[in-house]
Coordinates of C-alpha atoms in Angstrom, one line a residue:
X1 CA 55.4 94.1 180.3
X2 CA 54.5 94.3 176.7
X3 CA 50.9 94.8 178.1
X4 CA 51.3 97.0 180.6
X5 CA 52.8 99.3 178.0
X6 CA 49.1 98.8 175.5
X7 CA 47.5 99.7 178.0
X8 CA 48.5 102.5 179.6
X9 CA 49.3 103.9 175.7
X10 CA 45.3 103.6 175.1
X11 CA 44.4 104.9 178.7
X12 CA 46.4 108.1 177.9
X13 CA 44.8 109.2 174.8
X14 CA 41.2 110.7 176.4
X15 CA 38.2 110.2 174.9
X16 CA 38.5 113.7 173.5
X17 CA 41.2 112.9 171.3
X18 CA 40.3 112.7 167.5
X19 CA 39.6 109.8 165.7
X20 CA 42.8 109.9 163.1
X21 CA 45.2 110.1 166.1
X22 CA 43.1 106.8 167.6
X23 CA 43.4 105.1 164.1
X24 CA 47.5 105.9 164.1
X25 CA 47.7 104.4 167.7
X26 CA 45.4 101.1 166.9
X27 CA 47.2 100.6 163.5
X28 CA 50.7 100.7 164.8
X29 CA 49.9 97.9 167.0
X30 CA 47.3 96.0 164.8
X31 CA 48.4 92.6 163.0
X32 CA 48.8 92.9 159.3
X33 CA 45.9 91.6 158.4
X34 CA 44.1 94.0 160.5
X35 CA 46.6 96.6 159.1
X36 CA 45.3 95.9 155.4
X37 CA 41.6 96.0 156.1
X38 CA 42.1 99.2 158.0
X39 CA 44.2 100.9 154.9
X40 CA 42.6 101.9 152.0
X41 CA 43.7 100.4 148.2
X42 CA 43.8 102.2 145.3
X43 CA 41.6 99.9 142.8
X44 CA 44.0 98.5 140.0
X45 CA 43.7 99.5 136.9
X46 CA 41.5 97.3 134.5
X47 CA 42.9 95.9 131.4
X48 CA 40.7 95.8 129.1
X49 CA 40.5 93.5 125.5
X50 CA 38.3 92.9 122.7
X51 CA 37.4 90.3 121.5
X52 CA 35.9 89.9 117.6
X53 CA 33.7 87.2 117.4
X54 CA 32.0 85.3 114.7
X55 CA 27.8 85.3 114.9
X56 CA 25.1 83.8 113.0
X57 CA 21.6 82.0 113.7
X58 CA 19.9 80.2 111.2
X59 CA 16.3 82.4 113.0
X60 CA 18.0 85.3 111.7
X61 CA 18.0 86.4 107.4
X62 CA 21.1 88.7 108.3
X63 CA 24.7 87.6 107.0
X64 CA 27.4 86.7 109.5
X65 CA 29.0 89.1 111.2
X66 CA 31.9 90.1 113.6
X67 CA 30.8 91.3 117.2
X68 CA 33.0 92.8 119.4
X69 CA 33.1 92.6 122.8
X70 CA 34.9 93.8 125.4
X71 CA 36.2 92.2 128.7
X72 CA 38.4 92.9 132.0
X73 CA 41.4 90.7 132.0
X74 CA 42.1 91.1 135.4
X75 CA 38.4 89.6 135.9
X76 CA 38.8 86.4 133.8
X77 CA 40.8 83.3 133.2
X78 CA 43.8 83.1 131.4
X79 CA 42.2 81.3 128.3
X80 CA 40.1 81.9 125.4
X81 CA 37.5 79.6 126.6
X82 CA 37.1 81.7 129.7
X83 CA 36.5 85.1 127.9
X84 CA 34.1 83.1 125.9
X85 CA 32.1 81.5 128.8
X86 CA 32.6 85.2 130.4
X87 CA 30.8 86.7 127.6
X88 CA 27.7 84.6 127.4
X89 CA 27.4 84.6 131.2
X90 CA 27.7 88.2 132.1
X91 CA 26.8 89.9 128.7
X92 CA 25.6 88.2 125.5
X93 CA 23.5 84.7 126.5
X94 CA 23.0 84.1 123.3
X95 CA 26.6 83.3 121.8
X96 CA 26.9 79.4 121.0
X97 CA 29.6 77.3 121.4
X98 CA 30.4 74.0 122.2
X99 CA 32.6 73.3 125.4
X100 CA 33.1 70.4 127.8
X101 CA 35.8 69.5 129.7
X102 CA 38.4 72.4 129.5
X103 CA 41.2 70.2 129.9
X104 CA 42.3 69.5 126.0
X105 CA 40.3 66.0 125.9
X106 CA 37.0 66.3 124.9
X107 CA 37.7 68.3 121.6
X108 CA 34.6 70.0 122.0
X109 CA 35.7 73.7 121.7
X110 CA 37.5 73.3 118.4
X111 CA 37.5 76.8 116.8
X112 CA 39.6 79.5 114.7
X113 CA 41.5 81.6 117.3
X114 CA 43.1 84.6 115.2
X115 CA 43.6 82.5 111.7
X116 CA 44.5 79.5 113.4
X117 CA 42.5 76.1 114.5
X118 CA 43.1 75.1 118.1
X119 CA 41.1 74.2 121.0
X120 CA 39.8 77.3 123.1
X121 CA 41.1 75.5 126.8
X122 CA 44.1 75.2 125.4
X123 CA 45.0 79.1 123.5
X124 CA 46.2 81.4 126.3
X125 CA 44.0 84.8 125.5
X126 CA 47.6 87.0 123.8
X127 CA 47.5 90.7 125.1
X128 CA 47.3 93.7 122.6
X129 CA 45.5 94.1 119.6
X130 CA 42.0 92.3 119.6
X131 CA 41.6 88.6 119.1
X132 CA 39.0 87.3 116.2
X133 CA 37.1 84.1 116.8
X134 CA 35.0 81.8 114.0
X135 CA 34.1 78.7 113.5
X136 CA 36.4 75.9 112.0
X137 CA 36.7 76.6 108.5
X138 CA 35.0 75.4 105.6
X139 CA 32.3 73.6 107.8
X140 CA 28.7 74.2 107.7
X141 CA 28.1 76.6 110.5
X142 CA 24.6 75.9 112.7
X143 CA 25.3 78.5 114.8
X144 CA 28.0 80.9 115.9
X145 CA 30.9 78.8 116.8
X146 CA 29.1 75.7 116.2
X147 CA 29.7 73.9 112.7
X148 CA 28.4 70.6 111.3
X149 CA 30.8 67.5 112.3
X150 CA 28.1 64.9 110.4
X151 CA 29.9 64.5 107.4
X152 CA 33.5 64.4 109.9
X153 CA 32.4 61.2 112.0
X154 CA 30.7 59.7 109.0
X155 CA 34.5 59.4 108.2
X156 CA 35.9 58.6 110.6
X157 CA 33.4 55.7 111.6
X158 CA 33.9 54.7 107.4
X159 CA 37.4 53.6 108.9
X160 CA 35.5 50.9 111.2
X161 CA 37.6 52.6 114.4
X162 CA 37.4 49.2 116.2
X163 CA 39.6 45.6 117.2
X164 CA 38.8 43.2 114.3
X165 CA 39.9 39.5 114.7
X166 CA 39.6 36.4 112.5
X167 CA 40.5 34.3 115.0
X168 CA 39.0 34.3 119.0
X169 CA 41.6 35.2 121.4
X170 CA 43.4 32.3 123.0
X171 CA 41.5 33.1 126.3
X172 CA 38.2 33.7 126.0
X173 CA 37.0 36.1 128.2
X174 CA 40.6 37.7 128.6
X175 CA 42.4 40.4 126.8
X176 CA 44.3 39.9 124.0
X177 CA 47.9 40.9 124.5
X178 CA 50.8 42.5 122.8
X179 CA 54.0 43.4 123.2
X180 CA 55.7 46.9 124.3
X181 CA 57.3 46.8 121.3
X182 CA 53.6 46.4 119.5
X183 CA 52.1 49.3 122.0
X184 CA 54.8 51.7 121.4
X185 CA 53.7 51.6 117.7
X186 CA 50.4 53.0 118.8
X187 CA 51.9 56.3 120.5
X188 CA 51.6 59.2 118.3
X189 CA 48.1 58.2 117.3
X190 CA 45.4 56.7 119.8
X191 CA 45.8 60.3 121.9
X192 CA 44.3 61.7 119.0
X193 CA 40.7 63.2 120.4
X194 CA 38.8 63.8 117.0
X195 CA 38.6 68.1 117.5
X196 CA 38.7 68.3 113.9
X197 CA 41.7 71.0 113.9
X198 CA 43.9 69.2 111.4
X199 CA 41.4 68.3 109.0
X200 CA 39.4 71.9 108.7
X201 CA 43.2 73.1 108.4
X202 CA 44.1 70.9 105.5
X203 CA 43.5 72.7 102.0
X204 CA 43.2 69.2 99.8
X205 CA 40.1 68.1 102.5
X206 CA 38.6 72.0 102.0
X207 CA 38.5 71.0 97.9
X208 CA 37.0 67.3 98.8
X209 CA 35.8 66.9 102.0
X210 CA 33.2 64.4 100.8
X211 CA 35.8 62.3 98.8
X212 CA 38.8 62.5 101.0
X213 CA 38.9 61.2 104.2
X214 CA 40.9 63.7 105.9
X215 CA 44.3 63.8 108.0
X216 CA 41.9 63.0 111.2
X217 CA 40.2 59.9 109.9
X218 CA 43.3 58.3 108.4
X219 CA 45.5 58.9 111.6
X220 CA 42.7 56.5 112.8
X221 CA 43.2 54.1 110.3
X222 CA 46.7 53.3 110.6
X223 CA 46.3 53.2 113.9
X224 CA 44.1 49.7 113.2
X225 CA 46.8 49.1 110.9
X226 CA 49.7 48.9 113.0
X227 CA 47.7 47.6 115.4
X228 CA 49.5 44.0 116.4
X229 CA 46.0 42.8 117.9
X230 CA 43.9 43.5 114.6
X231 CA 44.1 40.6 112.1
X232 CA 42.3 42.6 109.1
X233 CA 45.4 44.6 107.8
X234 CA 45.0 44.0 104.3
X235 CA 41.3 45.0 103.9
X236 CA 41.8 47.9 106.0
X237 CA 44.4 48.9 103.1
X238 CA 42.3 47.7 100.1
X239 CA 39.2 49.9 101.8
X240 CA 41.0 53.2 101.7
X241 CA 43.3 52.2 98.5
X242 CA 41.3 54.8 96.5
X243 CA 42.5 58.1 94.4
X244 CA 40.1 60.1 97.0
X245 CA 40.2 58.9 100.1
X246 CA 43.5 58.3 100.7
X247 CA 46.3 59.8 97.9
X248 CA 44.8 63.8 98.2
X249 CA 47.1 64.2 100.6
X250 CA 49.3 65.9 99.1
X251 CA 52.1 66.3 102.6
X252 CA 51.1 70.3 102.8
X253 CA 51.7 69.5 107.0
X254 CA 48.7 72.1 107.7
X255 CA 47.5 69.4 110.1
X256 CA 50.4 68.7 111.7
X257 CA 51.0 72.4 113.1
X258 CA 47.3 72.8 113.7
X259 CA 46.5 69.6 115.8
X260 CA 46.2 70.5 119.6
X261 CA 47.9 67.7 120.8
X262 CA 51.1 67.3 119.0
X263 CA 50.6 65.1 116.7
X264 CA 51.6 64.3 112.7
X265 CA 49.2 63.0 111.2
X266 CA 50.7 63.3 107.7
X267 CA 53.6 60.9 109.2
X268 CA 50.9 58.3 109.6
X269 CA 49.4 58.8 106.2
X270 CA 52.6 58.5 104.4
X271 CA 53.0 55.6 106.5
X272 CA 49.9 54.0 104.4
X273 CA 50.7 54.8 101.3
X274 CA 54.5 53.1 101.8
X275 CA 52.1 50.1 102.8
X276 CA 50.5 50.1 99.8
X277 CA 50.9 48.4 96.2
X278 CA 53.9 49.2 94.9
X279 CA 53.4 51.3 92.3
X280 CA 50.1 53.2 93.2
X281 CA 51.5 55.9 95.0
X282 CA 53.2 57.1 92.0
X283 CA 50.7 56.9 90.1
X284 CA 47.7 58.3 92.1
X285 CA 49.6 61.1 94.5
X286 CA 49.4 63.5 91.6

């Protein structure tokens, strides 16, 4: 019936009829997905946001400099590493910056997002006034957002970041084994993924960074240190048992509100110096 109702609707309207009275006819019987391709949408309005960003190139005798850009919102991601990768693709090629896996592992895209050091996969891009972008600070920059992380991993490698044992494992061949208890020691520090955000944030590792080891590095070694599988505590304490390396922290916490992950690294390295000598924490943490 419903048919014979169509169809006698589109035989009456002649062939003289105009074509906005044949659109209202089609339309009122279309499917809504016909419906929306048939009806015209007024184009939303872009949002648009600027972005400051740092730039220098060691091929250039310029000084660094802010460059703004400016970008669609409603035509990128929700991050700061998207507006980043939107900008090199679609308008400056030649911004640098280090990315990989834009999931909060990798580290790689370590930066200052306005004044503060975070990872660019993780920051959400914040509406409003423009966002300012530079490198990690007090690194050596080798271009744009990219700094030097030599002297960084020379640290943290200084820690020797590996399973040391004295003695062969029961098994050989098989794992050496631990307790839950003994793991659950470990939490808080192995997720750390070396994005240097707590140590370029800490002001005693800005005034020594060759000397001090830095919140990073020594969150790695007392995770060896705890570590019920490692049987080389007491050297690992004797190796960073040093005025430098280890007791210029002075517990300002600047790492522990900049690391991307959560972590406290200050936690762990007051948890070395209460291993330590009695004695040399008072007299060295000055």
């Amino acid at each position: 019936m419903a048919t014979g109702l169509l169809r006698r609707a589109f035989t009456g309207i002649s062939s003289s009829s105009s074509p906005a009275s044949r659109r209202v006819l089609l339309r009122a019987f279309a499917s809504e997905p016909q419906t929306d391709a048939s009806t015209p949408k007024a184009r939303e309005a872009s949002k648009l946001k600027t972005f400051s960003i740092y730039r220098w190139s060691p091929d250039s005798p310029s000084k660094p400099e802010l460059k703004e850009y400016e970008i669609d919102l409603k035509d990128c991601g929700p991050m700061v590493l998207d507006a980043l990768i939107k900008i090199k693709n679609e308008m400056d090629p030649s911004l640098t910056f280090r990315r990989s896996c834009r999931e909060g592992i990798c580290g790689s895209c370590a930066m200052n997002i306005d004044g503060c050091n975070g990872l660019a996969c993780l920051t959400k891009i914040e509406s409003g006034s423009a966002t300012t972008i530079t490198p990690l600070p007090h690194m050596y920059v080798i271009k744009d957002l990219v700094v030097d992380m030599t002297n960084f991993y020379n640290q943290y490698k200084s820690i020797e970041p590996w399973l040391k044992r004295k003695n062969p494992a029961e098994e050989p061949g098989k794992e050496i084994l631990q307790t839950k208890k003994d793991r659950a020691k470990l939490d808080g520090m192995y997720e750390c993924i070396l994005c240097a955000c707590c140590s370029t944030s800490c002001p005693s590792y800005w005034w020594n960074p060759e000397a001090y080891l830095g919140p990073a590095a020594l969150l790695h070694a007392n995770r060896w240190i705890v570590d019920s599988r490692d049987e080389y505590t007491k050297e690992r304490l004797d190796a960073i048992n040093d005025e430098y390396k280890l007791y210029r922290c002075h517990t300002i916490l600047n790492c522990a509100r900049a690391c991307p992950k959560g972590l406290n690294p200050g936690k762990q390295i007051q948890h070395i110096k209460q291993l330590q000598p009695a004695g040399n924490s008072d007299s060295l943490s000055v």
